[in-house]
Amino acid sequence: ETGVTQSPTHLIKTRGQQVTLRCSSQSGHNTVSWYQQALGQGPQFIFQYYREEENGRGNFPPRFSGLQFPNYSSELNVNALELDDSALYLCASSPEASRRTGELFFGEGSRLTVL
Amino acid sequence: DQQVKQNSPSLSVQEGRISILNCDYTNSMFDYFLWYKKYPAEGPTFLISISSIKDKNEDGRFTVFLNKSAKHLSLHIVPSQPGDSAVYFCAAAITQGGSEKLVFGKGTKLTVNP
């Protein structure tokens, strides 16, 4: 069983640029969530996708957007990058059965540095 | 507004002794509470959870206790092993508008010394 995989693992961008991060969810999981983990902080909820629809969003501006594809893989797009966007971006998937328990399966993350 | 707080940034214990990690929360609407463990350069991995209607859940060396009146939970690891050294995140699950999200604390770095 393949776990959650994310790409790229590391990347460096400059302020104002745009970035796309990718995630392949674990087999059989139809829900994908994205979290941002700044240095010294816990992960913060960005948004969740269920069956290709965004069905929940945290306190992040509209320049953070996402997609979920029919195979349940997902993308996180961030436009007009700011220095504070530097963080570890974590993708997590979950099966239907754990949607009420909160148990998520995380990838290793994509570390974004904005200069 | 930090709804989930882990007030101890770090904890150091001797191998074989008990590790106790603490977590406080403010929102009574949380459905589940979870503990995740994170090693460097890896994503968080699920450790153990507890429903808001329970007060204890045990899985091998790991036990989570929930005190709803105090809005406090703790993770006990007995006996502690050097491989348990990692950052432990307390998280609370809440359903809002059809989605389920986790609210995390800032983490506690556990070091188990041989």
PDB file of C-alpha atoms in Angstrom:
ATOM      1  CA  GLU A   1       0.000   0.000   0.000  1.00  0.00           C
ATOM      2  CA  THR A   2       1.519   3.312  -1.105  1.00  0.00           C
ATOM      3  CA  GLY A   3       1.309   6.125   1.408  1.00  0.00           C
ATOM      4  CA  VAL A   4       0.810   9.827   0.794  1.00  0.00           C
ATOM      5  CA  THR A   5       3.490  11.257  -1.482  1.00  0.00           C
ATOM      6  CA  GLN A   6       4.252  14.921  -2.068  1.00  0.00           C
ATOM      7  CA  SER A   7       6.358  16.786  -4.580  1.00  0.00           C
ATOM      8  CA  PRO A   8       8.593  18.656  -4.673  1.00  0.00           C
ATOM      9  CA  THR A   9      10.219  18.039  -1.295  1.00  0.00           C
ATOM     10  CA  HIS A  10      12.049  21.354  -1.266  1.00  0.00           C
ATOM     11  CA  LEU A  11      11.775  24.493  -3.359  1.00  0.00           C
ATOM     12  CA  ILE A  12      12.842  28.116  -3.278  1.00  0.00           C
ATOM     13  CA  LYS A  13      10.789  30.938  -4.753  1.00  0.00           C
ATOM     14  CA  THR A  14      10.984  34.712  -4.705  1.00  0.00           C
ATOM     15  CA  ARG A  15       8.357  37.087  -3.411  1.00  0.00           C
ATOM     16  CA  GLY A  16       5.501  37.626  -5.865  1.00  0.00           C
ATOM     17  CA  GLN A  17       5.956  34.322  -7.684  1.00  0.00           C
ATOM     18  CA  GLN A  18       3.457  31.495  -7.841  1.00  0.00           C
ATOM     19  CA  VAL A  19       3.939  27.898  -6.690  1.00  0.00           C
ATOM     20  CA  THR A  20       2.146  24.591  -7.211  1.00  0.00           C
ATOM     21  CA  LEU A  21       2.583  21.721  -4.782  1.00  0.00           C
ATOM     22  CA  ARG A  22       1.376  18.206  -5.570  1.00  0.00           C
ATOM     23  CA  CYS A  23       0.058  15.338  -3.515  1.00  0.00           C
ATOM     24  CA  SER A  24      -0.903  11.754  -4.248  1.00  0.00           C
ATOM     25  CA  SER A  25      -3.241  10.430  -1.622  1.00  0.00           C
ATOM     26  CA  GLN A  26      -3.078   6.982  -0.118  1.00  0.00           C
ATOM     27  CA  SER A  27      -4.918   4.304  -2.053  1.00  0.00           C
ATOM     28  CA  GLY A  28      -8.617   4.218  -1.174  1.00  0.00           C
ATOM     29  CA  HIS A  29      -8.643   7.651   0.437  1.00  0.00           C
ATOM     30  CA  ASN A  30     -11.126  10.131  -1.034  1.00  0.00           C
ATOM     31  CA  THR A  31     -10.491  13.117   1.236  1.00  0.00           C
ATOM     32  CA  VAL A  32      -7.418  15.344   1.038  1.00  0.00           C
ATOM     33  CA  SER A  33      -6.470  18.142   3.406  1.00  0.00           C
ATOM     34  CA  TRP A  34      -3.633  20.642   3.253  1.00  0.00           C
ATOM     35  CA  TYR A  35      -1.866  22.087   6.269  1.00  0.00           C
ATOM     36  CA  GLN A  36       0.803  24.772   6.647  1.00  0.00           C
ATOM     37  CA  GLN A  37       3.432  24.317   9.348  1.00  0.00           C
ATOM     38  CA  ALA A  38       5.512  27.402  10.050  1.00  0.00           C
ATOM     39  CA  LEU A  39       8.762  27.070  11.999  1.00  0.00           C
ATOM     40  CA  GLY A  40       8.118  26.316  15.661  1.00  0.00           C
ATOM     41  CA  GLN A  41       4.367  26.008  15.153  1.00  0.00           C
ATOM     42  CA  GLY A  42       1.895  23.191  14.776  1.00  0.00           C
ATOM     43  CA  PRO A  43       0.275  22.493  11.421  1.00  0.00           C
ATOM     44  CA  GLN A  44      -2.544  24.875  10.473  1.00  0.00           C
ATOM     45  CA  PHE A  45      -5.532  23.808   8.394  1.00  0.00           C
ATOM     46  CA  ILE A  46      -5.666  25.406   4.939  1.00  0.00           C
ATOM     47  CA  PHE A  47      -8.514  23.530   3.262  1.00  0.00           C
ATOM     48  CA  GLN A  48     -10.038  20.125   2.600  1.00  0.00           C
ATOM     49  CA  TYR A  49     -11.236  18.456  -0.596  1.00  0.00           C
ATOM     50  CA  TYR A  50     -13.776  15.670  -0.760  1.00  0.00           C
ATOM     51  CA  ARG A  51     -14.749  14.102  -4.087  1.00  0.00           C
ATOM     52  CA  GLU A  52     -13.152  16.972  -6.028  1.00  0.00           C
ATOM     53  CA  GLU A  53     -15.007  19.728  -4.133  1.00  0.00           C
ATOM     54  CA  GLU A  54     -13.587  22.079  -1.521  1.00  0.00           C
ATOM     55  CA  ASN A  55     -15.699  21.436   1.573  1.00  0.00           C
ATOM     56  CA  GLY A  56     -13.892  23.401   4.246  1.00  0.00           C
ATOM     57  CA  ARG A  57     -11.364  26.191   4.528  1.00  0.00           C
ATOM     58  CA  GLY A  58      -9.212  27.619   7.277  1.00  0.00           C
ATOM     59  CA  ASN A  59      -8.161  31.223   7.811  1.00  0.00           C
ATOM     60  CA  PHE A  60      -6.107  31.592   4.629  1.00  0.00           C
ATOM     61  CA  PRO A  61      -6.540  34.235   1.898  1.00  0.00           C
ATOM     62  CA  PRO A  62      -7.946  33.415  -1.574  1.00  0.00           C
ATOM     63  CA  ARG A  63      -4.457  33.373  -3.106  1.00  0.00           C
ATOM     64  CA  PHE A  64      -4.256  29.895  -1.556  1.00  0.00           C
ATOM     65  CA  SER A  65      -6.263  27.629  -3.840  1.00  0.00           C
ATOM     66  CA  GLY A  66      -6.469  23.953  -4.575  1.00  0.00           C
ATOM     67  CA  LEU A  67      -7.734  21.183  -6.764  1.00  0.00           C
ATOM     68  CA  GLN A  68      -8.605  17.547  -6.316  1.00  0.00           C
ATOM     69  CA  PHE A  69      -8.602  15.239  -9.319  1.00  0.00           C
ATOM     70  CA  PRO A  70     -10.773  12.176 -10.075  1.00  0.00           C
ATOM     71  CA  ASN A  71      -7.977   9.891  -8.861  1.00  0.00           C
ATOM     72  CA  TYR A  72      -8.088  11.860  -5.551  1.00  0.00           C
ATOM     73  CA  SER A  73      -4.640  13.406  -6.046  1.00  0.00           C
ATOM     74  CA  SER A  74      -4.468  17.085  -5.226  1.00  0.00           C
ATOM     75  CA  GLU A  75      -2.659  20.366  -5.861  1.00  0.00           C
ATOM     76  CA  LEU A  76      -2.095  23.387  -3.671  1.00  0.00           C
ATOM     77  CA  ASN A  77      -1.493  26.652  -5.514  1.00  0.00           C
ATOM     78  CA  VAL A  78      -0.225  29.813  -3.882  1.00  0.00           C
ATOM     79  CA  ASN A  79      -0.155  33.061  -5.855  1.00  0.00           C
ATOM     80  CA  ALA A  80       1.709  36.282  -5.113  1.00  0.00           C
ATOM     81  CA  LEU A  81       4.055  34.614  -2.656  1.00  0.00           C
ATOM     82  CA  GLU A  82       4.954  36.496   0.510  1.00  0.00           C
ATOM     83  CA  LEU A  83       7.901  35.958   2.831  1.00  0.00           C
ATOM     84  CA  ASP A  84       5.544  34.599   5.527  1.00  0.00           C
ATOM     85  CA  ASP A  85       4.488  31.804   3.178  1.00  0.00           C
ATOM     86  CA  SER A  86       7.802  30.112   3.923  1.00  0.00           C
ATOM     87  CA  ALA A  87       6.764  26.904   5.679  1.00  0.00           C
ATOM     88  CA  LEU A  88       6.374  23.154   5.443  1.00  0.00           C
ATOM     89  CA  TYR A  89       3.216  22.304   3.504  1.00  0.00           C
ATOM     90  CA  LEU A  90       1.683  19.020   4.524  1.00  0.00           C
ATOM     91  CA  CYS A  91      -0.833  17.034   2.558  1.00  0.00           C
ATOM     92  CA  ALA A  92      -2.977  14.499   4.388  1.00  0.00           C
ATOM     93  CA  SER A  93      -5.485  11.980   3.124  1.00  0.00           C
ATOM     94  CA  SER A  94      -8.158  10.015   4.892  1.00  0.00           C
ATOM     95  CA  PRO A  95     -10.670   7.320   4.017  1.00  0.00           C
ATOM     96  CA  GLU A  96     -14.409   7.730   4.379  1.00  0.00           C
ATOM     97  CA  ALA A  97     -14.361   5.757   7.641  1.00  0.00           C
ATOM     98  CA  SER A  98     -12.151   8.224   9.494  1.00  0.00           C
ATOM     99  CA  ARG A  99     -13.939  11.398   8.404  1.00  0.00           C
ATOM    100  CA  ARG A 100     -15.502  11.768  11.814  1.00  0.00           C
ATOM    101  CA  THR A 101     -12.528  10.692  13.925  1.00  0.00           C
ATOM    102  CA  GLY A 102     -10.050  13.108  12.448  1.00  0.00           C
ATOM    103  CA  GLU A 103      -7.347  10.524  11.816  1.00  0.00           C
ATOM    104  CA  LEU A 104      -5.229  11.720   8.918  1.00  0.00           C
ATOM    105  CA  PHE A 105      -2.355  10.135   7.017  1.00  0.00           C
ATOM    106  CA  PHE A 106       0.304  12.724   6.271  1.00  0.00           C
ATOM    107  CA  GLY A 107       2.922  12.964   3.583  1.00  0.00           C
ATOM    108  CA  GLU A 108       6.468  14.094   4.295  1.00  0.00           C
ATOM    109  CA  GLY A 109       5.697  17.636   3.218  1.00  0.00           C
ATOM    110  CA  SER A 110       7.019  20.211   0.768  1.00  0.00           C
ATOM    111  CA  ARG A 111       9.334  22.768   2.306  1.00  0.00           C
ATOM    112  CA  LEU A 112       8.859  26.144   0.634  1.00  0.00           C
ATOM    113  CA  THR A 113      11.305  28.994   1.122  1.00  0.00           C
ATOM    114  CA  VAL A 114      10.310  32.438  -0.145  1.00  0.00           C
ATOM    115  CA  LEU A 115      13.149  34.934  -0.581  1.00  0.00           C
TER     116      LEU A 115
ATOM    117  CA  ASP B   1      -6.558  32.527  19.499  1.00  0.00           C
ATOM    118  CA  GLN B   2      -4.852  29.258  20.278  1.00  0.00           C
ATOM    119  CA  GLN B   3      -7.514  26.623  20.882  1.00  0.00           C
ATOM    120  CA  VAL B   4      -5.046  23.797  21.584  1.00  0.00           C
ATOM    121  CA  LYS B   5      -2.058  24.484  23.793  1.00  0.00           C
ATOM    122  CA  GLN B   6       1.000  22.457  24.629  1.00  0.00           C
ATOM    123  CA  ASN B   7       2.770  24.522  27.250  1.00  0.00           C
ATOM    124  CA  SER B   8       5.946  22.464  27.466  1.00  0.00           C
ATOM    125  CA  PRO B   9       8.178  22.913  24.407  1.00  0.00           C
ATOM    126  CA  SER B  10      10.427  20.085  25.519  1.00  0.00           C
ATOM    127  CA  LEU B  11      10.634  17.124  27.884  1.00  0.00           C
ATOM    128  CA  SER B  12      13.582  14.894  28.742  1.00  0.00           C
ATOM    129  CA  VAL B  13      13.212  11.497  30.457  1.00  0.00           C
ATOM    130  CA  GLN B  14      15.336   8.456  31.130  1.00  0.00           C
ATOM    131  CA  GLU B  15      14.824   5.233  29.224  1.00  0.00           C
ATOM    132  CA  GLY B  16      12.387   2.959  31.043  1.00  0.00           C
ATOM    133  CA  ARG B  17      10.664   5.775  32.930  1.00  0.00           C
ATOM    134  CA  ILE B  18       7.267   7.296  32.216  1.00  0.00           C
ATOM    135  CA  SER B  19       6.850  10.205  29.795  1.00  0.00           C
ATOM    136  CA  ILE B  20       3.835  12.448  30.356  1.00  0.00           C
ATOM    137  CA  LEU B  21       2.925  14.981  27.702  1.00  0.00           C
ATOM    138  CA  ASN B  22       0.190  17.486  28.417  1.00  0.00           C
ATOM    139  CA  CYS B  23      -2.300  19.410  26.330  1.00  0.00           C
ATOM    140  CA  ASP B  24      -5.041  21.937  27.107  1.00  0.00           C
ATOM    141  CA  TYR B  25      -7.907  23.038  24.913  1.00  0.00           C
ATOM    142  CA  THR B  26     -10.573  25.712  24.993  1.00  0.00           C
ATOM    143  CA  ASN B  27     -13.290  24.592  22.557  1.00  0.00           C
ATOM    144  CA  SER B  28     -15.932  22.233  23.975  1.00  0.00           C
ATOM    145  CA  MET B  29     -17.094  21.310  20.458  1.00  0.00           C
ATOM    146  CA  PHE B  30     -14.078  19.147  19.642  1.00  0.00           C
ATOM    147  CA  ASP B  31     -15.162  15.601  18.721  1.00  0.00           C
ATOM    148  CA  TYR B  32     -11.902  13.698  19.031  1.00  0.00           C
ATOM    149  CA  PHE B  33      -8.450  14.304  20.378  1.00  0.00           C
ATOM    150  CA  LEU B  34      -5.403  12.804  18.747  1.00  0.00           C
ATOM    151  CA  TRP B  35      -1.681  12.557  19.303  1.00  0.00           C
ATOM    152  CA  TYR B  36       0.737  12.602  16.410  1.00  0.00           C
ATOM    153  CA  LYS B  37       4.440  11.894  16.477  1.00  0.00           C
ATOM    154  CA  LYS B  38       6.848  13.620  14.106  1.00  0.00           C
ATOM    155  CA  TYR B  39      10.441  12.748  13.309  1.00  0.00           C
ATOM    156  CA  PRO B  40      12.645  15.256  11.457  1.00  0.00           C
ATOM    157  CA  ALA B  41      12.125  15.262   7.674  1.00  0.00           C
ATOM    158  CA  GLU B  42       8.998  13.122   7.999  1.00  0.00           C
ATOM    159  CA  GLY B  43       5.312  13.931   8.130  1.00  0.00           C
ATOM    160  CA  PRO B  44       3.355  13.502  11.369  1.00  0.00           C
ATOM    161  CA  THR B  45       2.241   9.927  12.066  1.00  0.00           C
ATOM    162  CA  PHE B  46      -0.878   9.060  14.015  1.00  0.00           C
ATOM    163  CA  LEU B  47      -0.254   7.588  17.440  1.00  0.00           C
ATOM    164  CA  ILE B  48      -3.476   7.332  19.416  1.00  0.00           C
ATOM    165  CA  SER B  49      -6.835   9.070  19.728  1.00  0.00           C
ATOM    166  CA  ILE B  50      -9.709   9.420  22.146  1.00  0.00           C
ATOM    167  CA  SER B  51     -13.333  10.303  21.632  1.00  0.00           C
ATOM    168  CA  SER B  52     -14.691  13.271  23.564  1.00  0.00           C
ATOM    169  CA  ILE B  53     -17.118  10.915  25.313  1.00  0.00           C
ATOM    170  CA  LYS B  54     -14.356   8.722  26.748  1.00  0.00           C
ATOM    171  CA  ASP B  55     -11.861   9.442  29.487  1.00  0.00           C
ATOM    172  CA  LYS B  56      -9.149   6.906  28.693  1.00  0.00           C
ATOM    173  CA  ASN B  57      -7.782   4.991  25.739  1.00  0.00           C
ATOM    174  CA  GLU B  58      -4.869   2.597  25.842  1.00  0.00           C
ATOM    175  CA  ASP B  59      -2.737   1.099  23.083  1.00  0.00           C
ATOM    176  CA  GLY B  60       0.302  -0.836  24.190  1.00  0.00           C
ATOM    177  CA  ARG B  61       2.758   1.519  25.865  1.00  0.00           C
ATOM    178  CA  PHE B  62       0.623   4.562  25.060  1.00  0.00           C
ATOM    179  CA  THR B  63      -2.343   5.778  27.094  1.00  0.00           C
ATOM    180  CA  VAL B  64      -4.300   8.977  26.578  1.00  0.00           C
ATOM    181  CA  PHE B  65      -6.376  10.470  29.374  1.00  0.00           C
ATOM    182  CA  LEU B  66      -9.092  13.063  28.852  1.00  0.00           C
ATOM    183  CA  ASN B  67     -10.388  15.342  31.608  1.00  0.00           C
ATOM    184  CA  LYS B  68     -13.311  17.200  30.054  1.00  0.00           C
ATOM    185  CA  SER B  69     -14.082  19.357  33.066  1.00  0.00           C
ATOM    186  CA  ALA B  70     -10.518  20.675  33.054  1.00  0.00           C
ATOM    187  CA  LYS B  71     -10.322  20.674  29.223  1.00  0.00           C
ATOM    188  CA  HIS B  72      -7.060  18.778  29.566  1.00  0.00           C
ATOM    189  CA  LEU B  73      -5.589  15.671  28.042  1.00  0.00           C
ATOM    190  CA  SER B  74      -2.349  13.863  28.553  1.00  0.00           C
ATOM    191  CA  LEU B  75      -0.337  11.168  26.811  1.00  0.00           C
ATOM    192  CA  HIS B  76       1.513   8.640  28.955  1.00  0.00           C
ATOM    193  CA  ILE B  77       4.302   6.535  27.492  1.00  0.00           C
ATOM    194  CA  VAL B  78       5.418   3.623  29.677  1.00  0.00           C
ATOM    195  CA  PRO B  79       8.155   2.522  29.498  1.00  0.00           C
ATOM    196  CA  SER B  80       9.837   5.213  27.442  1.00  0.00           C
ATOM    197  CA  GLN B  81      12.332   4.078  24.793  1.00  0.00           C
ATOM    198  CA  PRO B  82      15.025   6.058  22.918  1.00  0.00           C
ATOM    199  CA  GLY B  83      13.074   5.487  19.686  1.00  0.00           C
ATOM    200  CA  ASP B  84      10.225   7.516  21.192  1.00  0.00           C
ATOM    201  CA  SER B  85      12.366  10.654  20.877  1.00  0.00           C
ATOM    202  CA  ALA B  86      10.390  12.919  18.538  1.00  0.00           C
ATOM    203  CA  VAL B  87       8.095  15.943  18.517  1.00  0.00           C
ATOM    204  CA  TYR B  88       4.615  15.079  19.778  1.00  0.00           C
ATOM    205  CA  PHE B  89       1.638  17.099  18.603  1.00  0.00           C
ATOM    206  CA  CYS B  90      -1.678  17.195  20.367  1.00  0.00           C
ATOM    207  CA  ALA B  91      -4.571  17.749  17.950  1.00  0.00           C
ATOM    208  CA  ALA B  92      -8.313  18.205  18.274  1.00  0.00           C
ATOM    209  CA  ALA B  93     -10.795  17.259  15.574  1.00  0.00           C
ATOM    210  CA  ILE B  94     -13.823  19.366  14.800  1.00  0.00           C
ATOM    211  CA  THR B  95     -16.492  19.137  12.124  1.00  0.00           C
ATOM    212  CA  GLN B  96     -17.498  22.468  10.627  1.00  0.00           C
ATOM    213  CA  GLY B  97     -19.633  23.000   7.555  1.00  0.00           C
ATOM    214  CA  GLY B  98     -19.244  19.423   6.351  1.00  0.00           C
ATOM    215  CA  SER B  99     -15.478  19.277   6.668  1.00  0.00           C
ATOM    216  CA  GLU B 100     -13.362  17.797   9.383  1.00  0.00           C
ATOM    217  CA  LYS B 101     -10.243  19.636  10.432  1.00  0.00           C
ATOM    218  CA  LEU B 102      -7.564  19.172  13.025  1.00  0.00           C
ATOM    219  CA  VAL B 103      -6.424  21.984  15.301  1.00  0.00           C
ATOM    220  CA  PHE B 104      -2.871  21.350  16.451  1.00  0.00           C
ATOM    221  CA  GLY B 105      -0.816  22.481  19.381  1.00  0.00           C
ATOM    222  CA  LYS B 106       2.737  23.718  18.875  1.00  0.00           C
ATOM    223  CA  GLY B 107       4.267  20.402  19.860  1.00  0.00           C
ATOM    224  CA  THR B 108       6.471  19.040  22.633  1.00  0.00           C
ATOM    225  CA  LYS B 109       9.916  17.693  21.818  1.00  0.00           C
ATOM    226  CA  LEU B 110      10.490  14.489  23.777  1.00  0.00           C
ATOM    227  CA  THR B 111      14.019  13.234  24.336  1.00  0.00           C
ATOM    228  CA  VAL B 112      14.449   9.787  25.873  1.00  0.00           C
ATOM    229  CA  ASN B 113      17.983   9.303  27.139  1.00  0.00           C
ATOM    230  CA  PRO B 114      19.538   5.817  27.160  1.00  0.00           C
TER     231      PRO B 114
END
